[in-house]
mmCIF file with all atom_site columns, C-alpha atoms in Angstrom:
data_model
loop_
_atom_site.group_PDB
_atom_site.id
_atom_site.type_symbol
_atom_site.label_atom_id
_atom_site.label_alt_id
_atom_site.label_comp_id
_atom_site.label_asym_id
_atom_site.label_entity_id
_atom_site.label_seq_id
_atom_site.pdbx_PDB_ins_code
_atom_site.Cartn_x
_atom_site.Cartn_y
_atom_site.Cartn_z
_atom_site.occupancy
_atom_site.B_iso_or_equiv
_atom_site.pdbx_formal_charge
_atom_site.auth_seq_id
_atom_site.auth_comp_id
_atom_site.auth_asym_id
_atom_site.auth_atom_id
_atom_site.pdbx_PDB_model_num
ATOM 1   C CA . SER W 1 1   ? -45.159 -14.759 18.239  1.00 52.00 ? 1   SER W CA 1
ATOM 2   C CA . SER W 1 2   ? -46.258 -13.829 14.717  1.00 55.00 ? 2   SER W CA 1
ATOM 3   C CA . GLY W 1 3   ? -46.355 -10.157 15.753  1.00 55.00 ? 3   GLY W CA 1
ATOM 4   C CA . LEU W 1 4   ? -42.781 -10.375 17.039  1.00 52.00 ? 4   LEU W CA 1
ATOM 5   C CA . MET W 1 5   ? -41.657 -12.003 13.811  1.00 54.00 ? 5   MET W CA 1
ATOM 6   C CA . SER W 1 6   ? -43.335 -9.261  11.777  1.00 58.00 ? 6   SER W CA 1
ATOM 7   C CA . ALA W 1 7   ? -41.644 -6.570  13.862  1.00 52.00 ? 7   ALA W CA 1
ATOM 8   C CA . MET W 1 8   ? -38.260 -8.253  13.403  1.00 56.00 ? 8   MET W CA 1
ATOM 9   C CA . LEU W 1 9   ? -38.804 -8.274  9.640   1.00 59.00 ? 9   LEU W CA 1
ATOM 10  C CA . ILE W 1 10  ? -39.998 -4.670  9.447   1.00 63.00 ? 10  ILE W CA 1
ATOM 11  C CA . CYS W 1 11  ? -37.379 -3.055  11.736  1.00 70.00 ? 11  CYS W CA 1
ATOM 12  C CA . PRO W 1 12  ? -34.372 -3.552  9.400   1.00 74.00 ? 12  PRO W CA 1
ATOM 13  C CA . TRP W 1 13  ? -36.346 -2.010  6.536   1.00 69.00 ? 13  TRP W CA 1
ATOM 14  C CA . VAL W 1 14  ? -37.366 0.969   8.648   1.00 75.00 ? 14  VAL W CA 1
ATOM 15  C CA . LEU W 1 15  ? -33.803 1.435   9.866   1.00 77.00 ? 15  LEU W CA 1
ATOM 16  C CA . GLY W 1 16  ? -32.459 1.153   6.338   1.00 74.00 ? 16  GLY W CA 1
ATOM 17  C CA . LEU W 1 17  ? -34.957 3.714   5.070   1.00 78.00 ? 17  LEU W CA 1
ATOM 18  C CA . ALA W 1 18  ? -34.029 6.115   7.879   1.00 74.00 ? 18  ALA W CA 1
ATOM 19  C CA . VAL W 1 19  ? -30.332 5.805   6.988   1.00 68.00 ? 19  VAL W CA 1
ATOM 20  C CA . ILE W 1 20  ? -31.099 6.462   3.300   1.00 69.00 ? 20  ILE W CA 1
ATOM 21  C CA . ILE W 1 21  ? -33.145 9.565   4.140   1.00 69.00 ? 21  ILE W CA 1
ATOM 22  C CA . TRP W 1 22  ? -30.402 10.870  6.470   1.00 61.00 ? 22  TRP W CA 1
ATOM 23  C CA . PHE W 1 23  ? -27.705 10.218  3.861   1.00 59.00 ? 23  PHE W CA 1
ATOM 24  C CA . TYR W 1 24  ? -29.820 11.943  1.208   1.00 60.00 ? 24  TYR W CA 1
ATOM 25  C CA . GLY W 1 25  ? -30.089 14.986  3.453   1.00 61.00 ? 25  GLY W CA 1
ATOM 26  C CA . VAL W 1 26  ? -26.335 15.058  3.992   1.00 55.00 ? 26  VAL W CA 1
ATOM 27  C CA . ILE W 1 27  ? -25.558 14.766  0.276   1.00 53.00 ? 27  ILE W CA 1
ATOM 28  C CA . PHE W 1 28  ? -28.061 17.246  -1.118  1.00 58.00 ? 28  PHE W CA 1
ATOM 29  C CA . TYR W 1 29  ? -28.462 19.818  1.666   1.00 57.00 ? 29  TYR W CA 1
ATOM 30  C CA . TRP W 1 30  ? -24.945 20.004  3.105   1.00 56.00 ? 30  TRP W CA 1
ATOM 31  C CA . HIS W 1 31  ? -23.011 23.224  2.622   1.00 60.00 ? 31  HIS W CA 1
ATOM 32  C CA . PRO W 1 32  ? -19.513 24.178  3.797   1.00 60.00 ? 32  PRO W CA 1
ATOM 33  C CA . ALA W 1 33  ? -18.899 26.403  6.789   1.00 64.00 ? 33  ALA W CA 1
ATOM 34  C CA . THR W 1 34  ? -19.083 30.098  5.950   1.00 65.00 ? 34  THR W CA 1
ATOM 35  C CA . TRP W 1 35  ? -16.027 32.349  6.045   1.00 66.00 ? 35  TRP W CA 1
ATOM 36  C CA . ARG W 1 36  ? -15.984 34.106  9.389   1.00 67.00 ? 36  ARG W CA 1
ATOM 37  C CA . PRO W 1 37  ? -16.133 37.928  9.423   1.00 68.00 ? 37  PRO W CA 1
ATOM 38  C CA . GLY W 1 38  ? -12.719 39.367  10.193  1.00 70.00 ? 38  GLY W CA 1
ATOM 39  C CA . GLN W 1 39  ? -10.868 36.209  9.136   1.00 72.00 ? 39  GLN W CA 1
ATOM 40  C CA . PHE W 1 40  ? -7.822  36.872  6.978   1.00 73.00 ? 40  PHE W CA 1
ATOM 41  C CA . ARG W 1 41  ? -8.336  36.806  3.223   1.00 79.00 ? 41  ARG W CA 1
ATOM 42  C CA . LEU W 1 42  ? -7.146  33.532  1.749   1.00 80.00 ? 42  LEU W CA 1
ATOM 43  C CA . PRO W 1 43  ? -4.425  34.304  -0.834  1.00 84.00 ? 43  PRO W CA 1
ATOM 44  C CA . LEU W 1 44  ? -5.039  33.148  -4.395  1.00 84.00 ? 44  LEU W CA 1
ATOM 45  C CA . LEU W 1 45  ? -1.541  31.692  -4.595  1.00 87.00 ? 45  LEU W CA 1
ATOM 46  C CA . GLN W 1 46  ? 0.538   29.881  -2.010  1.00 92.00 ? 46  GLN W CA 1
ATOM 47  C CA . SER W 1 47  ? 3.850   28.124  -2.308  1.00 95.00 ? 47  SER W CA 1
ATOM 48  C CA . HIS W 1 48  ? 3.719   24.333  -1.965  1.00 94.00 ? 48  HIS W CA 1
ATOM 49  C CA . ARG W 1 49  ? 6.217   23.053  0.614   1.00 95.00 ? 49  ARG W CA 1
ATOM 50  C CA . GLY W 1 50  ? 7.938   26.400  0.214   1.00 94.00 ? 50  GLY W CA 1
ATOM 51  C CA . PHE W 1 51  ? 9.148   27.886  -3.056  1.00 92.00 ? 51  PHE W CA 1
ATOM 52  C CA . THR W 1 52  ? 11.851  25.485  -4.231  1.00 87.00 ? 52  THR W CA 1
ATOM 53  C CA . GLU W 1 53  ? 12.579  26.969  -7.683  1.00 80.00 ? 53  GLU W CA 1
ATOM 54  C CA . SER W 1 54  ? 12.899  23.588  -9.414  1.00 72.00 ? 54  SER W CA 1
ATOM 55  C CA . GLY W 1 55  ? 15.267  22.082  -6.908  1.00 78.00 ? 55  GLY W CA 1
ATOM 56  C CA . LYS W 1 56  ? 17.332  25.121  -5.941  1.00 87.00 ? 56  LYS W CA 1
ATOM 57  C CA . PHE W 1 57  ? 15.984  24.782  -2.396  1.00 92.00 ? 57  PHE W CA 1
ATOM 58  C CA . LYS W 1 58  ? 14.917  21.604  -0.625  1.00 94.00 ? 58  LYS W CA 1
ATOM 59  C CA . GLU W 1 59  ? 11.193  21.262  0.035   1.00 96.00 ? 59  GLU W CA 1
ATOM 60  C CA . ASN W 1 60  ? 9.842   21.945  3.520   1.00 96.00 ? 60  ASN W CA 1
ATOM 61  C CA . THR W 1 61  ? 12.987  23.704  4.703   1.00 97.00 ? 61  THR W CA 1
ATOM 62  C CA . MET W 1 62  ? 13.542  27.160  6.183   1.00 97.00 ? 62  MET W CA 1
ATOM 63  C CA . ALA W 1 63  ? 15.376  28.179  3.010   1.00 96.00 ? 63  ALA W CA 1
ATOM 64  C CA . ALA W 1 64  ? 12.349  27.282  0.872   1.00 96.00 ? 64  ALA W CA 1
ATOM 65  C CA . PHE W 1 65  ? 9.964   29.106  3.216   1.00 96.00 ? 65  PHE W CA 1
ATOM 66  C CA . GLU W 1 66  ? 12.138  32.215  3.342   1.00 96.00 ? 66  GLU W CA 1
ATOM 67  C CA . ASN W 1 67  ? 12.407  32.122  -0.451  1.00 95.00 ? 67  ASN W CA 1
ATOM 68  C CA . SER W 1 68  ? 8.603   32.125  -0.647  1.00 95.00 ? 68  SER W CA 1
ATOM 69  C CA . ARG W 1 69  ? 8.541   35.479  1.124   1.00 94.00 ? 69  ARG W CA 1
ATOM 70  C CA . LYS W 1 70  ? 11.262  36.856  -1.142  1.00 93.00 ? 70  LYS W CA 1
ATOM 71  C CA . GLU W 1 71  ? 9.216   35.812  -4.168  1.00 93.00 ? 71  GLU W CA 1
ATOM 72  C CA . ASN W 1 72  ? 6.201   37.714  -2.775  1.00 92.00 ? 72  ASN W CA 1
ATOM 73  C CA . PHE W 1 73  ? 4.041   34.758  -1.831  1.00 94.00 ? 73  PHE W CA 1
ATOM 74  C CA . GLU W 1 74  ? 1.602   35.607  0.931   1.00 93.00 ? 74  GLU W CA 1
ATOM 75  C CA . MET W 1 75  ? 1.117   32.032  2.146   1.00 95.00 ? 75  MET W CA 1
ATOM 76  C CA . THR W 1 76  ? 3.255   28.921  2.406   1.00 96.00 ? 76  THR W CA 1
ATOM 77  C CA . GLU W 1 77  ? 1.911   25.385  2.625   1.00 97.00 ? 77  GLU W CA 1
ATOM 78  C CA . LEU W 1 78  ? 3.880   22.921  4.724   1.00 97.00 ? 78  LEU W CA 1
ATOM 79  C CA . ASP W 1 79  ? 3.405   19.400  6.079   1.00 98.00 ? 79  ASP W CA 1
ATOM 80  C CA . VAL W 1 80  ? 3.809   18.236  9.663   1.00 98.00 ? 80  VAL W CA 1
ATOM 81  C CA . ARG W 1 81  ? 4.401   14.939  11.418  1.00 97.00 ? 81  ARG W CA 1
ATOM 82  C CA . LEU W 1 82  ? 5.631   13.822  14.821  1.00 97.00 ? 82  LEU W CA 1
ATOM 83  C CA . SER W 1 83  ? 9.258   12.814  15.301  1.00 96.00 ? 83  SER W CA 1
ATOM 84  C CA . GLU W 1 84  ? 10.396  9.974   17.534  1.00 96.00 ? 84  GLU W CA 1
ATOM 85  C CA . ASP W 1 85  ? 10.881  12.386  20.432  1.00 96.00 ? 85  ASP W CA 1
ATOM 86  C CA . GLY W 1 86  ? 7.421   13.915  20.033  1.00 95.00 ? 86  GLY W CA 1
ATOM 87  C CA . GLU W 1 87  ? 8.432   17.113  18.247  1.00 97.00 ? 87  GLU W CA 1
ATOM 88  C CA . VAL W 1 88  ? 6.202   18.499  15.485  1.00 98.00 ? 88  VAL W CA 1
ATOM 89  C CA . VAL W 1 89  ? 8.519   18.518  12.470  1.00 98.00 ? 89  VAL W CA 1
ATOM 90  C CA . VAL W 1 90  ? 7.949   19.851  8.980   1.00 98.00 ? 90  VAL W CA 1
ATOM 91  C CA . ILE W 1 91  ? 8.229   16.973  6.534   1.00 98.00 ? 91  ILE W CA 1
ATOM 92  C CA . HIS W 1 92  ? 5.929   15.481  3.901   1.00 97.00 ? 92  HIS W CA 1
ATOM 93  C CA . ASP W 1 93  ? 6.733   11.769  3.673   1.00 96.00 ? 93  ASP W CA 1
ATOM 94  C CA . LYS W 1 94  ? 6.458   9.277   6.508   1.00 95.00 ? 94  LYS W CA 1
ATOM 95  C CA . ASN W 1 95  ? 9.697   7.694   5.289   1.00 95.00 ? 95  ASN W CA 1
ATOM 96  C CA . LEU W 1 96  ? 13.029  9.256   4.270   1.00 96.00 ? 96  LEU W CA 1
ATOM 97  C CA . LYS W 1 97  ? 13.417  7.008   1.204   1.00 95.00 ? 97  LYS W CA 1
ATOM 98  C CA . ARG W 1 98  ? 12.432  9.609   -1.425  1.00 95.00 ? 98  ARG W CA 1
ATOM 99  C CA . LEU W 1 99  ? 14.612  12.334  0.078   1.00 94.00 ? 99  LEU W CA 1
ATOM 100 C CA . ILE W 1 100 ? 17.851  10.543  0.901   1.00 93.00 ? 100 ILE W CA 1
ATOM 101 C CA . GLN W 1 101 ? 17.325  6.954   -0.358  1.00 91.00 ? 101 GLN W CA 1
ATOM 102 C CA . VAL W 1 102 ? 17.307  5.553   3.150   1.00 91.00 ? 102 VAL W CA 1
ATOM 103 C CA . HIS W 1 103 ? 14.464  3.420   4.492   1.00 92.00 ? 103 HIS W CA 1
ATOM 104 C CA . ARG W 1 104 ? 13.839  5.140   7.791   1.00 94.00 ? 104 ARG W CA 1
ATOM 105 C CA . LYS W 1 105 ? 10.530  6.182   9.300   1.00 95.00 ? 105 LYS W CA 1
ATOM 106 C CA . VAL W 1 106 ? 10.054  9.729   10.559  1.00 96.00 ? 106 VAL W CA 1
ATOM 107 C CA . LEU W 1 107 ? 8.437   8.303   13.702  1.00 94.00 ? 107 LEU W CA 1
ATOM 108 C CA . LYS W 1 108 ? 11.670  6.401   14.365  1.00 96.00 ? 108 LYS W CA 1
ATOM 109 C CA . THR W 1 109 ? 13.906  9.449   13.898  1.00 97.00 ? 109 THR W CA 1
ATOM 110 C CA . SER W 1 110 ? 14.505  12.307  16.336  1.00 97.00 ? 110 SER W CA 1
ATOM 111 C CA . ALA W 1 111 ? 13.837  15.923  15.430  1.00 97.00 ? 111 ALA W CA 1
ATOM 112 C CA . ALA W 1 112 ? 17.557  16.729  15.574  1.00 97.00 ? 112 ALA W CA 1
ATOM 113 C CA . GLU W 1 113 ? 18.375  13.846  13.233  1.00 97.00 ? 113 GLU W CA 1
ATOM 114 C CA . LEU W 1 114 ? 15.665  14.938  10.772  1.00 97.00 ? 114 LEU W CA 1
ATOM 115 C CA . LYS W 1 115 ? 17.108  18.446  10.754  1.00 97.00 ? 115 LYS W CA 1
ATOM 116 C CA . ALA W 1 116 ? 20.592  17.073  10.071  1.00 96.00 ? 116 ALA W CA 1
ATOM 117 C CA . LEU W 1 117 ? 19.510  14.522  7.455   1.00 96.00 ? 117 LEU W CA 1
ATOM 118 C CA . VAL W 1 118 ? 16.951  16.414  5.381   1.00 96.00 ? 118 VAL W CA 1
ATOM 119 C CA . GLY W 1 119 ? 16.873  19.937  6.810   1.00 96.00 ? 119 GLY W CA 1
ATOM 120 C CA . ALA W 1 120 ? 13.423  19.477  8.361   1.00 97.00 ? 120 ALA W CA 1
ATOM 121 C CA . PRO W 1 121 ? 12.732  22.348  10.778  1.00 98.00 ? 121 PRO W CA 1
ATOM 122 C CA . SER W 1 122 ? 10.391  22.138  13.727  1.00 98.00 ? 122 SER W CA 1
ATOM 123 C CA . LEU W 1 123 ? 6.990   23.778  13.403  1.00 98.00 ? 123 LEU W CA 1
ATOM 124 C CA . ARG W 1 124 ? 7.930   26.028  16.319  1.00 98.00 ? 124 ARG W CA 1
ATOM 125 C CA . GLU W 1 125 ? 10.935  27.308  14.360  1.00 98.00 ? 125 GLU W CA 1
ATOM 126 C CA . VAL W 1 126 ? 8.778   28.167  11.340  1.00 98.00 ? 126 VAL W CA 1
ATOM 127 C CA . LEU W 1 127 ? 6.050   29.891  13.336  1.00 97.00 ? 127 LEU W CA 1
ATOM 128 C CA . ALA W 1 128 ? 8.578   31.917  15.308  1.00 97.00 ? 128 ALA W CA 1
ATOM 129 C CA . SER W 1 129 ? 10.444  33.117  12.220  1.00 96.00 ? 129 SER W CA 1
ATOM 130 C CA . ARG W 1 130 ? 9.881   36.613  10.825  1.00 94.00 ? 130 ARG W CA 1
ATOM 131 C CA . GLU W 1 131 ? 11.523  35.644  7.529   1.00 96.00 ? 131 GLU W CA 1
ATOM 132 C CA . VAL W 1 132 ? 8.707   33.420  6.263   1.00 96.00 ? 132 VAL W CA 1
ATOM 133 C CA . THR W 1 133 ? 5.376   34.355  4.663   1.00 94.00 ? 133 THR W CA 1
ATOM 134 C CA . ASN W 1 134 ? 2.745   36.168  6.707   1.00 92.00 ? 134 ASN W CA 1
ATOM 135 C CA . PHE W 1 135 ? 0.280   33.287  6.422   1.00 95.00 ? 135 PHE W CA 1
ATOM 136 C CA . ILE W 1 136 ? 0.949   29.568  6.768   1.00 96.00 ? 136 ILE W CA 1
ATOM 137 C CA . ASN W 1 137 ? -1.103  26.570  5.705   1.00 97.00 ? 137 ASN W CA 1
ATOM 138 C CA . ILE W 1 138 ? -0.250  23.673  8.032   1.00 98.00 ? 138 ILE W CA 1
ATOM 139 C CA . GLU W 1 139 ? -1.226  20.343  6.510   1.00 97.00 ? 139 GLU W CA 1
ATOM 140 C CA . ILE W 1 140 ? -1.505  17.641  9.146   1.00 97.00 ? 140 ILE W CA 1
ATOM 141 C CA . LYS W 1 141 ? -0.346  14.347  7.644   1.00 94.00 ? 141 LYS W CA 1
ATOM 142 C CA . ALA W 1 142 ? -2.616  11.765  9.255   1.00 87.00 ? 142 ALA W CA 1
ATOM 143 C CA . TYR W 1 143 ? -4.436  9.135   7.222   1.00 79.00 ? 143 TYR W CA 1
ATOM 144 C CA . ASP W 1 144 ? -5.464  6.926   10.124  1.00 74.00 ? 144 ASP W CA 1
ATOM 145 C CA . PHE W 1 145 ? -6.880  7.391   13.623  1.00 76.00 ? 145 PHE W CA 1
ATOM 146 C CA . LYS W 1 146 ? -3.505  8.022   15.270  1.00 81.00 ? 146 LYS W CA 1
ATOM 147 C CA . TYR W 1 147 ? -3.739  11.779  14.943  1.00 89.00 ? 147 TYR W CA 1
ATOM 148 C CA . HIS W 1 148 ? -4.778  13.038  18.383  1.00 94.00 ? 148 HIS W CA 1
ATOM 149 C CA . LYS W 1 149 ? -1.322  13.805  19.766  1.00 95.00 ? 149 LYS W CA 1
ATOM 150 C CA . LEU W 1 150 ? -0.203  15.516  16.563  1.00 96.00 ? 150 LEU W CA 1
ATOM 151 C CA . VAL W 1 151 ? -3.301  17.715  16.410  1.00 97.00 ? 151 VAL W CA 1
ATOM 152 C CA . ARG W 1 152 ? -2.977  18.714  20.055  1.00 97.00 ? 152 ARG W CA 1
ATOM 153 C CA . GLU W 1 153 ? 0.711   19.570  19.649  1.00 97.00 ? 153 GLU W CA 1
ATOM 154 C CA . VAL W 1 154 ? 0.096   21.621  16.504  1.00 98.00 ? 154 VAL W CA 1
ATOM 155 C CA . LEU W 1 155 ? -2.661  23.634  18.188  1.00 98.00 ? 155 LEU W CA 1
ATOM 156 C CA . ARG W 1 156 ? -0.528  24.115  21.293  1.00 97.00 ? 156 ARG W CA 1
ATOM 157 C CA . LEU W 1 157 ? 2.308   25.546  19.182  1.00 98.00 ? 157 LEU W CA 1
ATOM 158 C CA . VAL W 1 158 ? -0.053  27.789  17.222  1.00 97.00 ? 158 VAL W CA 1
ATOM 159 C CA . LYS W 1 159 ? -1.409  29.209  20.463  1.00 96.00 ? 159 LYS W CA 1
ATOM 160 C CA . GLU W 1 160 ? 2.046   29.434  22.062  1.00 97.00 ? 160 GLU W CA 1
ATOM 161 C CA . GLN W 1 161 ? 3.378   31.451  19.124  1.00 96.00 ? 161 GLN W CA 1
ATOM 162 C CA . LYS W 1 162 ? 0.194   33.581  18.953  1.00 95.00 ? 162 LYS W CA 1
ATOM 163 C CA . CYS W 1 163 ? -0.409  32.556  15.356  1.00 94.00 ? 163 CYS W CA 1
ATOM 164 C CA . GLU W 1 164 ? -4.121  31.771  15.477  1.00 92.00 ? 164 GLU W CA 1
ATOM 165 C CA . GLU W 1 165 ? -4.936  34.615  13.093  1.00 90.00 ? 165 GLU W CA 1
ATOM 166 C CA . ARG W 1 166 ? -2.271  33.788  10.518  1.00 93.00 ? 166 ARG W CA 1
ATOM 167 C CA . VAL W 1 167 ? -2.489  30.033  10.055  1.00 95.00 ? 167 VAL W CA 1
ATOM 168 C CA . MET W 1 168 ? -4.846  27.634  8.372   1.00 94.00 ? 168 MET W CA 1
ATOM 169 C CA . ILE W 1 169 ? -4.846  23.968  9.328   1.00 96.00 ? 169 ILE W CA 1
ATOM 170 C CA . SER W 1 170 ? -5.659  21.540  6.541   1.00 95.00 ? 170 SER W CA 1
ATOM 171 C CA . SER W 1 171 ? -5.862  17.778  6.165   1.00 94.00 ? 171 SER W CA 1
ATOM 172 C CA . PHE W 1 172 ? -7.265  14.991  4.009   1.00 90.00 ? 172 PHE W CA 1
ATOM 173 C CA . ASN W 1 173 ? -8.582  13.449  7.236   1.00 89.00 ? 173 ASN W CA 1
ATOM 174 C CA . PRO W 1 174 ? -12.074 14.775  8.130   1.00 88.00 ? 174 PRO W CA 1
ATOM 175 C CA . PHE W 1 175 ? -11.704 13.652  11.746  1.00 90.00 ? 175 PHE W CA 1
ATOM 176 C CA . VAL W 1 176 ? -8.639  15.883  12.102  1.00 93.00 ? 176 VAL W CA 1
ATOM 177 C CA . MET W 1 177 ? -10.788 18.820  10.972  1.00 92.00 ? 177 MET W CA 1
ATOM 178 C CA . ARG W 1 178 ? -13.479 18.019  13.533  1.00 91.00 ? 178 ARG W CA 1
ATOM 179 C CA . MET W 1 179 ? -10.904 17.792  16.303  1.00 94.00 ? 179 MET W CA 1
ATOM 180 C CA . VAL W 1 180 ? -9.360  21.151  15.348  1.00 95.00 ? 180 VAL W CA 1
ATOM 181 C CA . LYS W 1 181 ? -12.802 22.755  15.388  1.00 92.00 ? 181 LYS W CA 1
ATOM 182 C CA . ARG W 1 182 ? -13.575 21.275  18.800  1.00 93.00 ? 182 ARG W CA 1
ATOM 183 C CA . LEU W 1 183 ? -10.261 22.267  20.418  1.00 95.00 ? 183 LEU W CA 1
ATOM 184 C CA . ASN W 1 184 ? -9.817  25.710  18.852  1.00 94.00 ? 184 ASN W CA 1
ATOM 185 C CA . PRO W 1 185 ? -12.643 27.019  16.634  1.00 90.00 ? 185 PRO W CA 1
ATOM 186 C CA . ARG W 1 186 ? -10.719 30.276  16.088  1.00 89.00 ? 186 ARG W CA 1
ATOM 187 C CA . VAL W 1 187 ? -8.263  28.534  13.784  1.00 92.00 ? 187 VAL W CA 1
ATOM 188 C CA . LEU W 1 188 ? -9.199  28.492  10.118  1.00 91.00 ? 188 LEU W CA 1
ATOM 189 C CA . ARG W 1 189 ? -9.669  24.974  8.714   1.00 91.00 ? 189 ARG W CA 1
ATOM 190 C CA . GLY W 1 190 ? -9.391  23.590  5.188   1.00 90.00 ? 190 GLY W CA 1
ATOM 191 C CA . TYR W 1 191 ? -10.553 20.078  4.323   1.00 87.00 ? 191 TYR W CA 1
ATOM 192 C CA . LEU W 1 192 ? -8.572  18.678  1.390   1.00 87.00 ? 192 LEU W CA 1
ATOM 193 C CA . VAL W 1 193 ? -9.950  16.384  -1.308  1.00 78.00 ? 193 VAL W CA 1
ATOM 194 C CA . MET W 1 194 ? -8.123  14.766  -4.183  1.00 72.00 ? 194 MET W CA 1
ATOM 195 C CA . HIS W 1 195 ? -9.353  15.450  -7.706  1.00 65.00 ? 195 HIS W CA 1
ATOM 196 C CA . MET W 1 196 ? -10.096 12.139  -9.432  1.00 57.00 ? 196 MET W CA 1
ATOM 197 C CA . GLY W 1 197 ? -12.119 13.124  -12.502 1.00 52.00 ? 197 GLY W CA 1
ATOM 198 C CA . TRP W 1 198 ? -15.758 12.076  -12.258 1.00 46.00 ? 198 TRP W CA 1
ATOM 199 C CA . LYS W 1 199 ? -15.087 10.373  -8.923  1.00 47.00 ? 199 LYS W CA 1
ATOM 200 C CA . PHE W 1 200 ? -14.501 13.835  -7.452  1.00 49.00 ? 200 PHE W CA 1
ATOM 201 C CA . PHE W 1 201 ? -18.278 14.313  -7.434  1.00 51.00 ? 201 PHE W CA 1
ATOM 202 C CA . MET W 1 202 ? -19.077 11.027  -5.733  1.00 55.00 ? 202 MET W CA 1
ATOM 203 C CA . PRO W 1 203 ? -21.336 11.271  -2.641  1.00 57.00 ? 203 PRO W CA 1
ATOM 204 C CA . GLY W 1 204 ? -18.470 9.978   -0.495  1.00 59.00 ? 204 GLY W CA 1
ATOM 205 C CA . HIS W 1 205 ? -16.571 13.244  -0.897  1.00 60.00 ? 205 HIS W CA 1
ATOM 206 C CA . ILE W 1 206 ? -19.578 15.255  0.229   1.00 61.00 ? 206 ILE W CA 1
ATOM 207 C CA . PHE W 1 207 ? -20.143 12.880  3.135   1.00 61.00 ? 207 PHE W CA 1
ATOM 208 C CA . TYR W 1 208 ? -16.545 13.236  4.334   1.00 63.00 ? 208 TYR W CA 1
ATOM 209 C CA . SER W 1 209 ? -16.791 17.010  3.871   1.00 66.00 ? 209 SER W CA 1
ATOM 210 C CA . TRP W 1 210 ? -19.828 16.919  6.139   1.00 59.00 ? 210 TRP W CA 1
ATOM 211 C CA . LEU W 1 211 ? -17.791 14.978  8.692   1.00 65.00 ? 211 LEU W CA 1
ATOM 212 C CA . ALA W 1 212 ? -15.051 17.599  8.511   1.00 66.00 ? 212 ALA W CA 1
ATOM 213 C CA . ASN W 1 213 ? -17.430 20.545  8.855   1.00 66.00 ? 213 ASN W CA 1
#
């Protein structure tokens, strides 16, 4: 009985020590995935949500993406979400409030309505266009665990349009990065982190980067 009690007291300490050692290894010995030979060179500059020229063009629209090419950008960053009818649409916010002052969720709006209301194209339309930049950074907007369908649809479109060698998929969600790697390791991935001063160097960022790797 006393031996059992001793074991019960020791086990949590042993487990805790093992977790600390593992976490230490992750923090201090982790390194990002290496750039694959033959992968396209990542441009130094890319337009953010297209090149809008201080409001001349609406963000995340075909006009903004085409303007990026005209202004000699090599890469365009864009954001994707799912519409009510399951289409991958290019739009940043989950709500239309900022764009047209209407409280309406993207998930409750069809792709056709989003195109009419805010000019949001489908991802298929962007990938199929020859008037946009050669390379595209697709940021998957998913801050929770409801990302599986969106990731699968994005990868399906990338493969359908034969764009695996000209796109990068990025996200602030490390689990999205792991899923992309598992489903199509050919596609370049970019895990995003937010700069927050000294907090940028907190172990949590390195831990999530390890999850995304």
